[in-house]
Short mmCIF file of C-alpha atoms in Angstrom, two decimals:
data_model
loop_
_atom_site.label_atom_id
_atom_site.label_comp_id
_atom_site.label_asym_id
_atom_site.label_seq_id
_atom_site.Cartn_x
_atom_site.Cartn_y
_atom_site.Cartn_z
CA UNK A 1 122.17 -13.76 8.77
CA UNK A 2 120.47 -14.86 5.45
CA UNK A 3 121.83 -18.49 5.06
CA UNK A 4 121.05 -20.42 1.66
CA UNK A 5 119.87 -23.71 1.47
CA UNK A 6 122.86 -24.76 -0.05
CA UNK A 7 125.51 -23.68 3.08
CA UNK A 8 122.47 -25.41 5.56
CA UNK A 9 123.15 -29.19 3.39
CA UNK A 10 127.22 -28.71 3.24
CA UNK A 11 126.77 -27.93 6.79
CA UNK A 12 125.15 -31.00 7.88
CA UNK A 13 126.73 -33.07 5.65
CA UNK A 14 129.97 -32.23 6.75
CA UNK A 15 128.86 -32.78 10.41
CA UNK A 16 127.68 -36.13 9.26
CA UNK A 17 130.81 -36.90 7.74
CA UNK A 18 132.68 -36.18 11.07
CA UNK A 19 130.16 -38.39 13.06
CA UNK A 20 131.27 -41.22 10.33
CA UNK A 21 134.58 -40.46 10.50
CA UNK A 22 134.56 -40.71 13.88
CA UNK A 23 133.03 -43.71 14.52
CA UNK A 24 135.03 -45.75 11.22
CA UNK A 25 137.98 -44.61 12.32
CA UNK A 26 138.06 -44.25 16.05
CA UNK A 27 134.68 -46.22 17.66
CA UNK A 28 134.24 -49.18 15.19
CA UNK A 29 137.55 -51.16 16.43
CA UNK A 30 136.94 -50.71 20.57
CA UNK A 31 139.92 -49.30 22.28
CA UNK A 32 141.09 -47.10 25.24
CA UNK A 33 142.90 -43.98 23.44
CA UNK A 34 146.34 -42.80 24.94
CA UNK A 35 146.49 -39.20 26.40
CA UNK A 36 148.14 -38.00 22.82
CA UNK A 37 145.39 -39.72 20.39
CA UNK A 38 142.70 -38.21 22.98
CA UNK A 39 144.94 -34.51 22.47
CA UNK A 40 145.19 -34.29 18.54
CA UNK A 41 142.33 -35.26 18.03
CA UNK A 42 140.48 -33.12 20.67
CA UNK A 43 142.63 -29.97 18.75
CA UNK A 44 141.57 -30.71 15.59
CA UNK A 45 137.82 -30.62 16.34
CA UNK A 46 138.62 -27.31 18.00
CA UNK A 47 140.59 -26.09 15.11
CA UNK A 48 137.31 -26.96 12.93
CA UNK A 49 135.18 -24.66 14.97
CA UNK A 50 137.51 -21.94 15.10
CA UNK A 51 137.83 -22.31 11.13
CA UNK A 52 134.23 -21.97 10.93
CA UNK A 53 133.70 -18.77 13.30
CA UNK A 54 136.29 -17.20 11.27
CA UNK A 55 134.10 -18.02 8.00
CA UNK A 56 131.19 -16.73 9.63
CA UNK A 57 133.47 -13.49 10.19
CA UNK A 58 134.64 -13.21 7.10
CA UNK A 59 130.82 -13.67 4.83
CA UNK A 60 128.40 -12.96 8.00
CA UNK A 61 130.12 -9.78 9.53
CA UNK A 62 131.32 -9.19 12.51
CA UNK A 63 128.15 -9.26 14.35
CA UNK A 64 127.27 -13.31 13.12
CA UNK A 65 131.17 -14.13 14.15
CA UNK A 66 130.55 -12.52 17.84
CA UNK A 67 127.70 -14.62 18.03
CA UNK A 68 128.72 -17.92 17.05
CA UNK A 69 132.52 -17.70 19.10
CA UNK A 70 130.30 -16.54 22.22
CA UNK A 71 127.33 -19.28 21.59
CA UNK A 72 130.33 -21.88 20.90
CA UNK A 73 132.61 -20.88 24.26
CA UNK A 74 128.97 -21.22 26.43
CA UNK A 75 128.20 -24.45 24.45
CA UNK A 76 131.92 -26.25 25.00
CA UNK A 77 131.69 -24.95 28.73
CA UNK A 78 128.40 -26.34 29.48
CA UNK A 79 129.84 -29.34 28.00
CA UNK A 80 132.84 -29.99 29.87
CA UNK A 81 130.67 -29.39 33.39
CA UNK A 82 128.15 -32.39 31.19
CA UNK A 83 131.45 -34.66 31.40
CA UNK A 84 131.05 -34.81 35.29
CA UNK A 85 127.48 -36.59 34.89
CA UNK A 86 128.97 -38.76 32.22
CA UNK A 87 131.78 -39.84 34.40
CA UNK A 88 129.45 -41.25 37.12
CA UNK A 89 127.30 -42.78 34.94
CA UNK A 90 130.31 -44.60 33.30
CA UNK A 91 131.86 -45.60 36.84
CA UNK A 92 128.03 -46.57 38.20
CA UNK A 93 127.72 -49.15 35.15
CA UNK A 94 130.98 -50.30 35.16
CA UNK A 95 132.10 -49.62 31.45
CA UNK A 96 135.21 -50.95 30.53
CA UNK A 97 137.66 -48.52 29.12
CA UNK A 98 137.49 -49.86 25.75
CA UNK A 99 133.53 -49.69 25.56
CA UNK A 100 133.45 -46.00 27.02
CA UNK A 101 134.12 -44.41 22.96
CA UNK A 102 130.83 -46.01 21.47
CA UNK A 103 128.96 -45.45 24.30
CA UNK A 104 130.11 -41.84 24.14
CA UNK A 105 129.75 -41.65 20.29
CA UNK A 106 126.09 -42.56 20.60
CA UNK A 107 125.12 -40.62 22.97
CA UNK A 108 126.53 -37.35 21.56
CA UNK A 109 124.68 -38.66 17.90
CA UNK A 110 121.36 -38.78 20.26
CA UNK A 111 122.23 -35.14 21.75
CA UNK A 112 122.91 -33.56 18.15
CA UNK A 113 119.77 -34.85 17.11
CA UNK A 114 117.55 -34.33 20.45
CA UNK A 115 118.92 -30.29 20.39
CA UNK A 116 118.47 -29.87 16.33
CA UNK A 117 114.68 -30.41 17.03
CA UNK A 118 114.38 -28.55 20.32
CA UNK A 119 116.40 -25.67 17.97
CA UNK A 120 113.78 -25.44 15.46
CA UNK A 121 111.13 -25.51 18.03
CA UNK A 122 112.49 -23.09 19.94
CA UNK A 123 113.25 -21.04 16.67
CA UNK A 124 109.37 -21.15 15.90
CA UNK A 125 108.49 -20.31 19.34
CA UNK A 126 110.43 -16.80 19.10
CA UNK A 127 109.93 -16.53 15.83
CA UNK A 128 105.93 -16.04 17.00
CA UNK A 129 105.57 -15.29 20.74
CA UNK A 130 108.21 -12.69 22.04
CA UNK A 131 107.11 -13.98 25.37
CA UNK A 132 109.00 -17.17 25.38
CA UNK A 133 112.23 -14.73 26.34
CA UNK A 134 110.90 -14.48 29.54
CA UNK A 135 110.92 -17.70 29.99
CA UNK A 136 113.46 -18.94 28.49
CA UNK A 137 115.31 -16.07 30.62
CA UNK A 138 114.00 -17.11 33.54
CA UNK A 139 114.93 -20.56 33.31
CA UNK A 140 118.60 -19.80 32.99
CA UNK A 141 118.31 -17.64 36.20
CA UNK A 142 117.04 -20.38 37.89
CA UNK A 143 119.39 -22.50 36.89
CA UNK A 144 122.37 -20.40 37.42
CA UNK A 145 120.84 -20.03 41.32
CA UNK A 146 120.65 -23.82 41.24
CA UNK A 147 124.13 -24.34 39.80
CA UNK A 148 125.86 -21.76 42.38
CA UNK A 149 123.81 -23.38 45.17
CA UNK A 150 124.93 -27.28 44.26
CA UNK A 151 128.86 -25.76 44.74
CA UNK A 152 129.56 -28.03 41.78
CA UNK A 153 130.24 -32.09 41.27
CA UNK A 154 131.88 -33.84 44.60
CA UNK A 155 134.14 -36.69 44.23
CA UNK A 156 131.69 -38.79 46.36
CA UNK A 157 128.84 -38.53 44.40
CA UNK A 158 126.80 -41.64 42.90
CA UNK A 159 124.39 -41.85 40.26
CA UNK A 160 120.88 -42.19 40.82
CA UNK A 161 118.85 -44.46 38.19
CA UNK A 162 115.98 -41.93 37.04
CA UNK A 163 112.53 -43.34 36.06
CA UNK A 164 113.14 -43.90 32.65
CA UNK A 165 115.73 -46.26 33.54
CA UNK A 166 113.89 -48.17 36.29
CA UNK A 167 111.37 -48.88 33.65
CA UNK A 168 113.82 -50.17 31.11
CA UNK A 169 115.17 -52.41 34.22
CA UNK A 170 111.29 -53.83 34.48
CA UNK A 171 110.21 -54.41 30.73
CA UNK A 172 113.34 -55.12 29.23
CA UNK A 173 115.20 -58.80 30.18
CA UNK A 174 118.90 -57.18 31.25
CA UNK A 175 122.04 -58.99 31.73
CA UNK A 176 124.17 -58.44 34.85
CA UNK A 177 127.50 -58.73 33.12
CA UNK A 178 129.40 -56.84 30.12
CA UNK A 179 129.57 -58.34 26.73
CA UNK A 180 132.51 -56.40 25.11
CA UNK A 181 131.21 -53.77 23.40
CA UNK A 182 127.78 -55.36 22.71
CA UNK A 183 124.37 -53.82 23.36
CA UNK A 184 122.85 -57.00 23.27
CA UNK A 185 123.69 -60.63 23.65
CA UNK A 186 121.31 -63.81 23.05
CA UNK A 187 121.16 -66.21 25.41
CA UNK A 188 119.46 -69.08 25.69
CA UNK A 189 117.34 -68.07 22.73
CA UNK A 190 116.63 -65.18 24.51
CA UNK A 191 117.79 -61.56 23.75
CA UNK A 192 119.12 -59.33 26.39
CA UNK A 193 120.46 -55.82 26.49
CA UNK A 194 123.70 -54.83 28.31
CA UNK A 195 124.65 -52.66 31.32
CA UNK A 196 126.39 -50.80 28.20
CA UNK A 197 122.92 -50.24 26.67
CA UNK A 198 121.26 -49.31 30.29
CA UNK A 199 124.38 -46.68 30.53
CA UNK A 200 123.96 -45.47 26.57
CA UNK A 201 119.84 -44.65 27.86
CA UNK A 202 121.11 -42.89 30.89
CA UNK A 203 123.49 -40.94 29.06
CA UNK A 204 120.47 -40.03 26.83
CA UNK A 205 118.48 -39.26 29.37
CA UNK A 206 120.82 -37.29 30.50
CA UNK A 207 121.29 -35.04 27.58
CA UNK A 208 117.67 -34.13 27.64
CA UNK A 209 117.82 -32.63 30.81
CA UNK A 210 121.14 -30.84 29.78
CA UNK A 211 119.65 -29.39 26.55
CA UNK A 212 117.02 -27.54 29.27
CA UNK A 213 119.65 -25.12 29.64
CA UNK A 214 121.52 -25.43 27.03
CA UNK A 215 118.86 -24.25 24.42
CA UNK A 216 117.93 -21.24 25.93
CA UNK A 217 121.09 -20.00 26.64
CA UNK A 218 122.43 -20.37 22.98
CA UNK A 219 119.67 -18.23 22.25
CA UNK A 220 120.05 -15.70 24.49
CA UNK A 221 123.19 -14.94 22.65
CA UNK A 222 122.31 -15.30 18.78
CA UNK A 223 118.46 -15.65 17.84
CA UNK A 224 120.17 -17.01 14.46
CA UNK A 225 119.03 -20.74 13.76
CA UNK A 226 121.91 -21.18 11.75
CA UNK A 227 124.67 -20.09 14.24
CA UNK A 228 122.73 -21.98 16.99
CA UNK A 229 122.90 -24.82 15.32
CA UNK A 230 126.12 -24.61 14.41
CA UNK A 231 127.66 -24.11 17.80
CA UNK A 232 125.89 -26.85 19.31
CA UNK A 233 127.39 -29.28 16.82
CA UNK A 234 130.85 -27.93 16.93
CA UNK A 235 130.74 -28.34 20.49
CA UNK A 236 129.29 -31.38 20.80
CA UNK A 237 131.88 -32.96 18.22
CA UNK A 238 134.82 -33.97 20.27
CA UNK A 239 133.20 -34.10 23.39
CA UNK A 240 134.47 -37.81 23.00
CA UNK A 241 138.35 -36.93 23.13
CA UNK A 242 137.82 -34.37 25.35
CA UNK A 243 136.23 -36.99 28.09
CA UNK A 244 139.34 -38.49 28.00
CA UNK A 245 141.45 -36.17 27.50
CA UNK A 246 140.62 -34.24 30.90
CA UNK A 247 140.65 -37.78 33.38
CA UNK A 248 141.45 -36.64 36.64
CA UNK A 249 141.20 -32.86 36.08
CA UNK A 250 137.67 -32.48 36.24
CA UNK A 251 137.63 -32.57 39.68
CA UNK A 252 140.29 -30.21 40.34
CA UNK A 253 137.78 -27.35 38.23
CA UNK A 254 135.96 -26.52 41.31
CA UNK A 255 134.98 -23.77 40.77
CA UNK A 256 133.60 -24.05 37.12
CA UNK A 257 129.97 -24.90 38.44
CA UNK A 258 130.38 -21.27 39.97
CA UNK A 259 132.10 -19.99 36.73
CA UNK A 260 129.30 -21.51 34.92
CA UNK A 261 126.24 -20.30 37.18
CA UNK A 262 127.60 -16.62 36.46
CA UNK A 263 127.66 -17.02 32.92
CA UNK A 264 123.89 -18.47 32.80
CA UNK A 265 122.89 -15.80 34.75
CA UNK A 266 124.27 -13.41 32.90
CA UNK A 267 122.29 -14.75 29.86
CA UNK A 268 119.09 -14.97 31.56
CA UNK A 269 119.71 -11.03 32.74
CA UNK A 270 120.41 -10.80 29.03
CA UNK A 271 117.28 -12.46 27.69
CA UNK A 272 114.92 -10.67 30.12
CA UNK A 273 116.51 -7.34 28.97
CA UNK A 274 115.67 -8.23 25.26
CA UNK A 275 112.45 -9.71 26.43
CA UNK A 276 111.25 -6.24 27.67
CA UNK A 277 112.53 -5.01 24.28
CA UNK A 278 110.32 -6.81 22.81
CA UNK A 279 107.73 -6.91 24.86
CA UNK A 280 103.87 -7.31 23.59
CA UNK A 281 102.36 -8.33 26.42
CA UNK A 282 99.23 -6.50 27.21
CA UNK A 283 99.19 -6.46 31.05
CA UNK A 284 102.81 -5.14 31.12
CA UNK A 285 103.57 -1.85 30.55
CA UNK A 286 100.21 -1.72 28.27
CA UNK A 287 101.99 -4.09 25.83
CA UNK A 288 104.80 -0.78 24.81
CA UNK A 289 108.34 -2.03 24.50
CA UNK A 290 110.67 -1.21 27.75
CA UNK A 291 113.89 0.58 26.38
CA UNK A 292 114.88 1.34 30.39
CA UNK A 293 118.28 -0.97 30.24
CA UNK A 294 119.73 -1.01 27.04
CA UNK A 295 120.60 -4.23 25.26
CA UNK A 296 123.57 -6.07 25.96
CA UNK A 297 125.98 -6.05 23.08
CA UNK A 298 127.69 -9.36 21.88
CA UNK A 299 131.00 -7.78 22.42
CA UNK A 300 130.09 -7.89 25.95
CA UNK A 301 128.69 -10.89 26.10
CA UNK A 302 131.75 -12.61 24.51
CA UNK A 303 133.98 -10.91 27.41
CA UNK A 304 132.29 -11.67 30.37
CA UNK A 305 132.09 -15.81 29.37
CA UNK A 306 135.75 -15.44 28.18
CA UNK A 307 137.04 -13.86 31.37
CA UNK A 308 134.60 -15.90 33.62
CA UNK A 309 136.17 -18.96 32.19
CA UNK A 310 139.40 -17.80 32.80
CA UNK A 311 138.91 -16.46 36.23
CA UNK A 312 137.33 -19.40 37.13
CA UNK A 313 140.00 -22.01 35.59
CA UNK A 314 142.67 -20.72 37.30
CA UNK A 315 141.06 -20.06 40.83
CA UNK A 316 140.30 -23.88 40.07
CA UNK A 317 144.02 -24.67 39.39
CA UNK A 318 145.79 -22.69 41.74
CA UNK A 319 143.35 -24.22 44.93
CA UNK A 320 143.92 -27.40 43.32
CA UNK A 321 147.78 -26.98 43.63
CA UNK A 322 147.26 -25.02 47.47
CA UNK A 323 145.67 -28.51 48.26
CA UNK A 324 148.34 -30.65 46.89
CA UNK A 325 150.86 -28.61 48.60
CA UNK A 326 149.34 -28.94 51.54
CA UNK A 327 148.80 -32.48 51.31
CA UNK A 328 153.10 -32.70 50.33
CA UNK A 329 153.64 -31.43 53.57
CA UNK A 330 151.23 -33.11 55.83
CA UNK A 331 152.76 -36.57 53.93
CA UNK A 332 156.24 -35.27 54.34
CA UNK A 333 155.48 -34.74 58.41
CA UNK A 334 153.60 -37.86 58.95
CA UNK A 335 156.70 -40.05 57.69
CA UNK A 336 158.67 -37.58 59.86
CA UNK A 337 156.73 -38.47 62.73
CA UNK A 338 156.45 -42.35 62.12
CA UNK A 339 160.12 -42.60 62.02
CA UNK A 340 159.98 -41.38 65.68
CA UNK A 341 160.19 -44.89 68.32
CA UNK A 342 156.25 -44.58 69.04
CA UNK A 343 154.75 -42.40 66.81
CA UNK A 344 152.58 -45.12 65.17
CA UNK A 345 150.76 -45.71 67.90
CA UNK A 346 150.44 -41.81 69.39
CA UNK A 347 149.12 -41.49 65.89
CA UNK A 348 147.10 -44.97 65.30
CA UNK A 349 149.43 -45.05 61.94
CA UNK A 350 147.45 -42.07 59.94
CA UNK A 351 148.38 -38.27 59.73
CA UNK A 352 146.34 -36.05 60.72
CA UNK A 353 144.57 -33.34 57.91
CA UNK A 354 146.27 -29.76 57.61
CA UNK A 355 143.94 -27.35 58.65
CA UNK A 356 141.65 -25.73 56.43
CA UNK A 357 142.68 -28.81 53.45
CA UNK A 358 140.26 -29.37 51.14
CA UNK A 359 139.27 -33.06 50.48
CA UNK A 360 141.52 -35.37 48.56
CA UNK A 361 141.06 -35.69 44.65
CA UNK A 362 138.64 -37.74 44.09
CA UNK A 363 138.27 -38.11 41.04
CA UNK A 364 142.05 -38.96 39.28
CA UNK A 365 142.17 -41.51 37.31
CA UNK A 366 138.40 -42.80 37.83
CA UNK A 367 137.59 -43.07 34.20
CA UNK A 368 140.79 -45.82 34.36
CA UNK A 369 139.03 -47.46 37.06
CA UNK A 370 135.55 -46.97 35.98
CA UNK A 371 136.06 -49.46 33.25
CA UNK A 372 137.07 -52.74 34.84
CA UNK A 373 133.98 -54.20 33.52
CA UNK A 374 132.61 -55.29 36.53
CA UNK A 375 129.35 -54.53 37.23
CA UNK A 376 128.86 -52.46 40.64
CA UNK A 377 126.18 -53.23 42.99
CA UNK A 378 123.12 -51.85 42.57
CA UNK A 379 124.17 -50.45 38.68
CA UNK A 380 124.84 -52.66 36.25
CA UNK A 381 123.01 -56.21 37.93
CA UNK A 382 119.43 -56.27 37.29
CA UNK A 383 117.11 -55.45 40.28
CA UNK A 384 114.11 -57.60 41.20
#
């Protein structure tokens, strides 16, 4: 799709403008947002994007539209299963509540920014070595077999300080407390930075690893800088709202990391087809093209992440609601039991777990309790 100059600087600026928007009128006065300001606005930014595919529809073709919706749906996806790493590192640093917006704000500003220059490299890698398909398609099938493997987030999980961090820890003087929303606080005439500024760094961190993925498989499904672009900031704007919007149900999607490895590997199979399309490499097949397997069509493409999703989401919710049943009755027996003279102590006071019952919930209503502001040991105090 030919794109003008002009639609590339409305583009960005109106991006821009949301960022702003965002952070004047939601970040810059630091508060917890209720489950209906977290909603709206979570459907608006969703209501941009879908504005903007149709656009794309209705002056790019069908072809561009297919792209973007499909390139958008596997952006937001990946995205939601990034909230689970974002929710640990907000619970391992102690963020209060009220903090968790800005700290969220920047770090999606840091992600737009760190994936707009890995787009344009990657966009001048393809652009002049067909052979970066195969890698970029093989790095989404090993990362599907990776994501399938892990079985998805547990409850239990902690976050592990990477390398970057443990450096920051050693050059740079670090409080052991919060300071409202402050990155850093003099004291003493000395300046310090914040467990909220060590958690803004992981979460950048962070989004460099998750752009490893994310990159190639945007491309796998439009080689159109424009429309890859474009779907990464669409579905990186309202991440924000959407972190809170979802408390306690990410947990209860477990099968998304499943959902999720299927759709990757579908895009690598994808990218490898194309790459053999395309293929100039001298050793392999005497550098012809390989027209065996046709290409995949973006019609296709768009089903198979739509109904993966769904498939996926309600496996997720219906086990989720097996387990709470389950649970129900096994609550609803115990107090049956206890009421019995001597069932306490035949018992030792605790029911016993239903057969086959999957673990409890972790993860309700952590982001409420992630943000206490007290540091947690080992997280948020400096280490010596």
């Amino acid at each position: 799709m030919d794109v003008p100059f002009w639609v590339w600087a409305i583009t960005v600026a109106a991006i821009l403008g949301m960022l702003a928007f965002d952070f004047v009128g939601h970040v810059r006065t630091p508060h917890a947002p209720s489950l209906r300001e977290a909603g709206t606005w979570s459907a608006v930014y969703v209501g941009i994007a879908i504005v903007f595919g149709l656009l794309v529809f209705w002056f790019g073709g069908a072809q561009a539209g297919g792209e973007y919706f499909a390139g958008y749906i596997t952006e937001k996806s990946l995205s939601v299963d990034n909230l689970f790493v974002f929710v640990l590192i907000m619970a391992s640093f102690g963020v209060p509540r009220i903090a968790q917006q800005k700290v969220l704000l920047f770090g999606i500003t840091f992600a737009l920014v760190l994936r707009t220059i890995f787009i344009f490299i990657g966009a001048a890698a393809i652009e002049n070595f067909s052979w970066v398909f195969w890698i970029f398609g093989g790095i989404l099938i090993w990362t599907a077999i990776v994501q399938a493997r892990s079985g998805g987030h547990g409850g239990d999980e902690d976050y592990q300080e990477n390398a970057v961090l443990r450096l920051v820890r050693r050059v740079v003087p670090t409080t052991e407390e919060h300071h409202g929303d402050r990155m850093t606080v003099k004291l003493n005439g000395k300046r310090y930075i914040t467990p909220l500024a060590i958690a803004l760094i992981a979460i950048g961190t962070a989004d460099i690893i998750f752009a490893v993925d994310s990159i190639p498989a945007i491309f796998g499904l439009t080689q159109d800088t424009y429309l890859v672009f474009a779907a990464n900031a669409f579905s990186l704007l309202g991440l924000r709202q959407l972190f809170f919007l979802i408390d306690g149900l990410l947990d209860r999607l477990v099968y998304l990391a499943y959902g999720l490895a299927v759709i990757l590997a579908f895009i690598g199979a994808k990218l490898l087809i194309h790459a053999m399309h395309t293929n100039e490499l001298s050793w392999l097949n005497g550098g012809e093209h390989i027209t065996v397997i046709p290409e995949i069509p973006t019609w296709l493409s768009l089903t198979v992440i739509i109904v993966t999703l769904v498939v996926t989401t309600v496996a997720s919710l219906r086990h989720d609601r097996t387990v709470r049943n389950r649970r129900r009755a096994r609550d609803a027996a115990a107090a049956g039991t206890g009421s019995a003279p001597g069932a306490g102590a035949a018992t030792g006071g605790a029911a016993a777990p239903v057969d086959g019952e999957a673990a409890p919930v972790a993860g309700e209503g952590r982001l409420a309790h992630a943000g206490d502001g007290a540091p947690r040991a080992g997280s948020s105090a400096r280490r010596d």
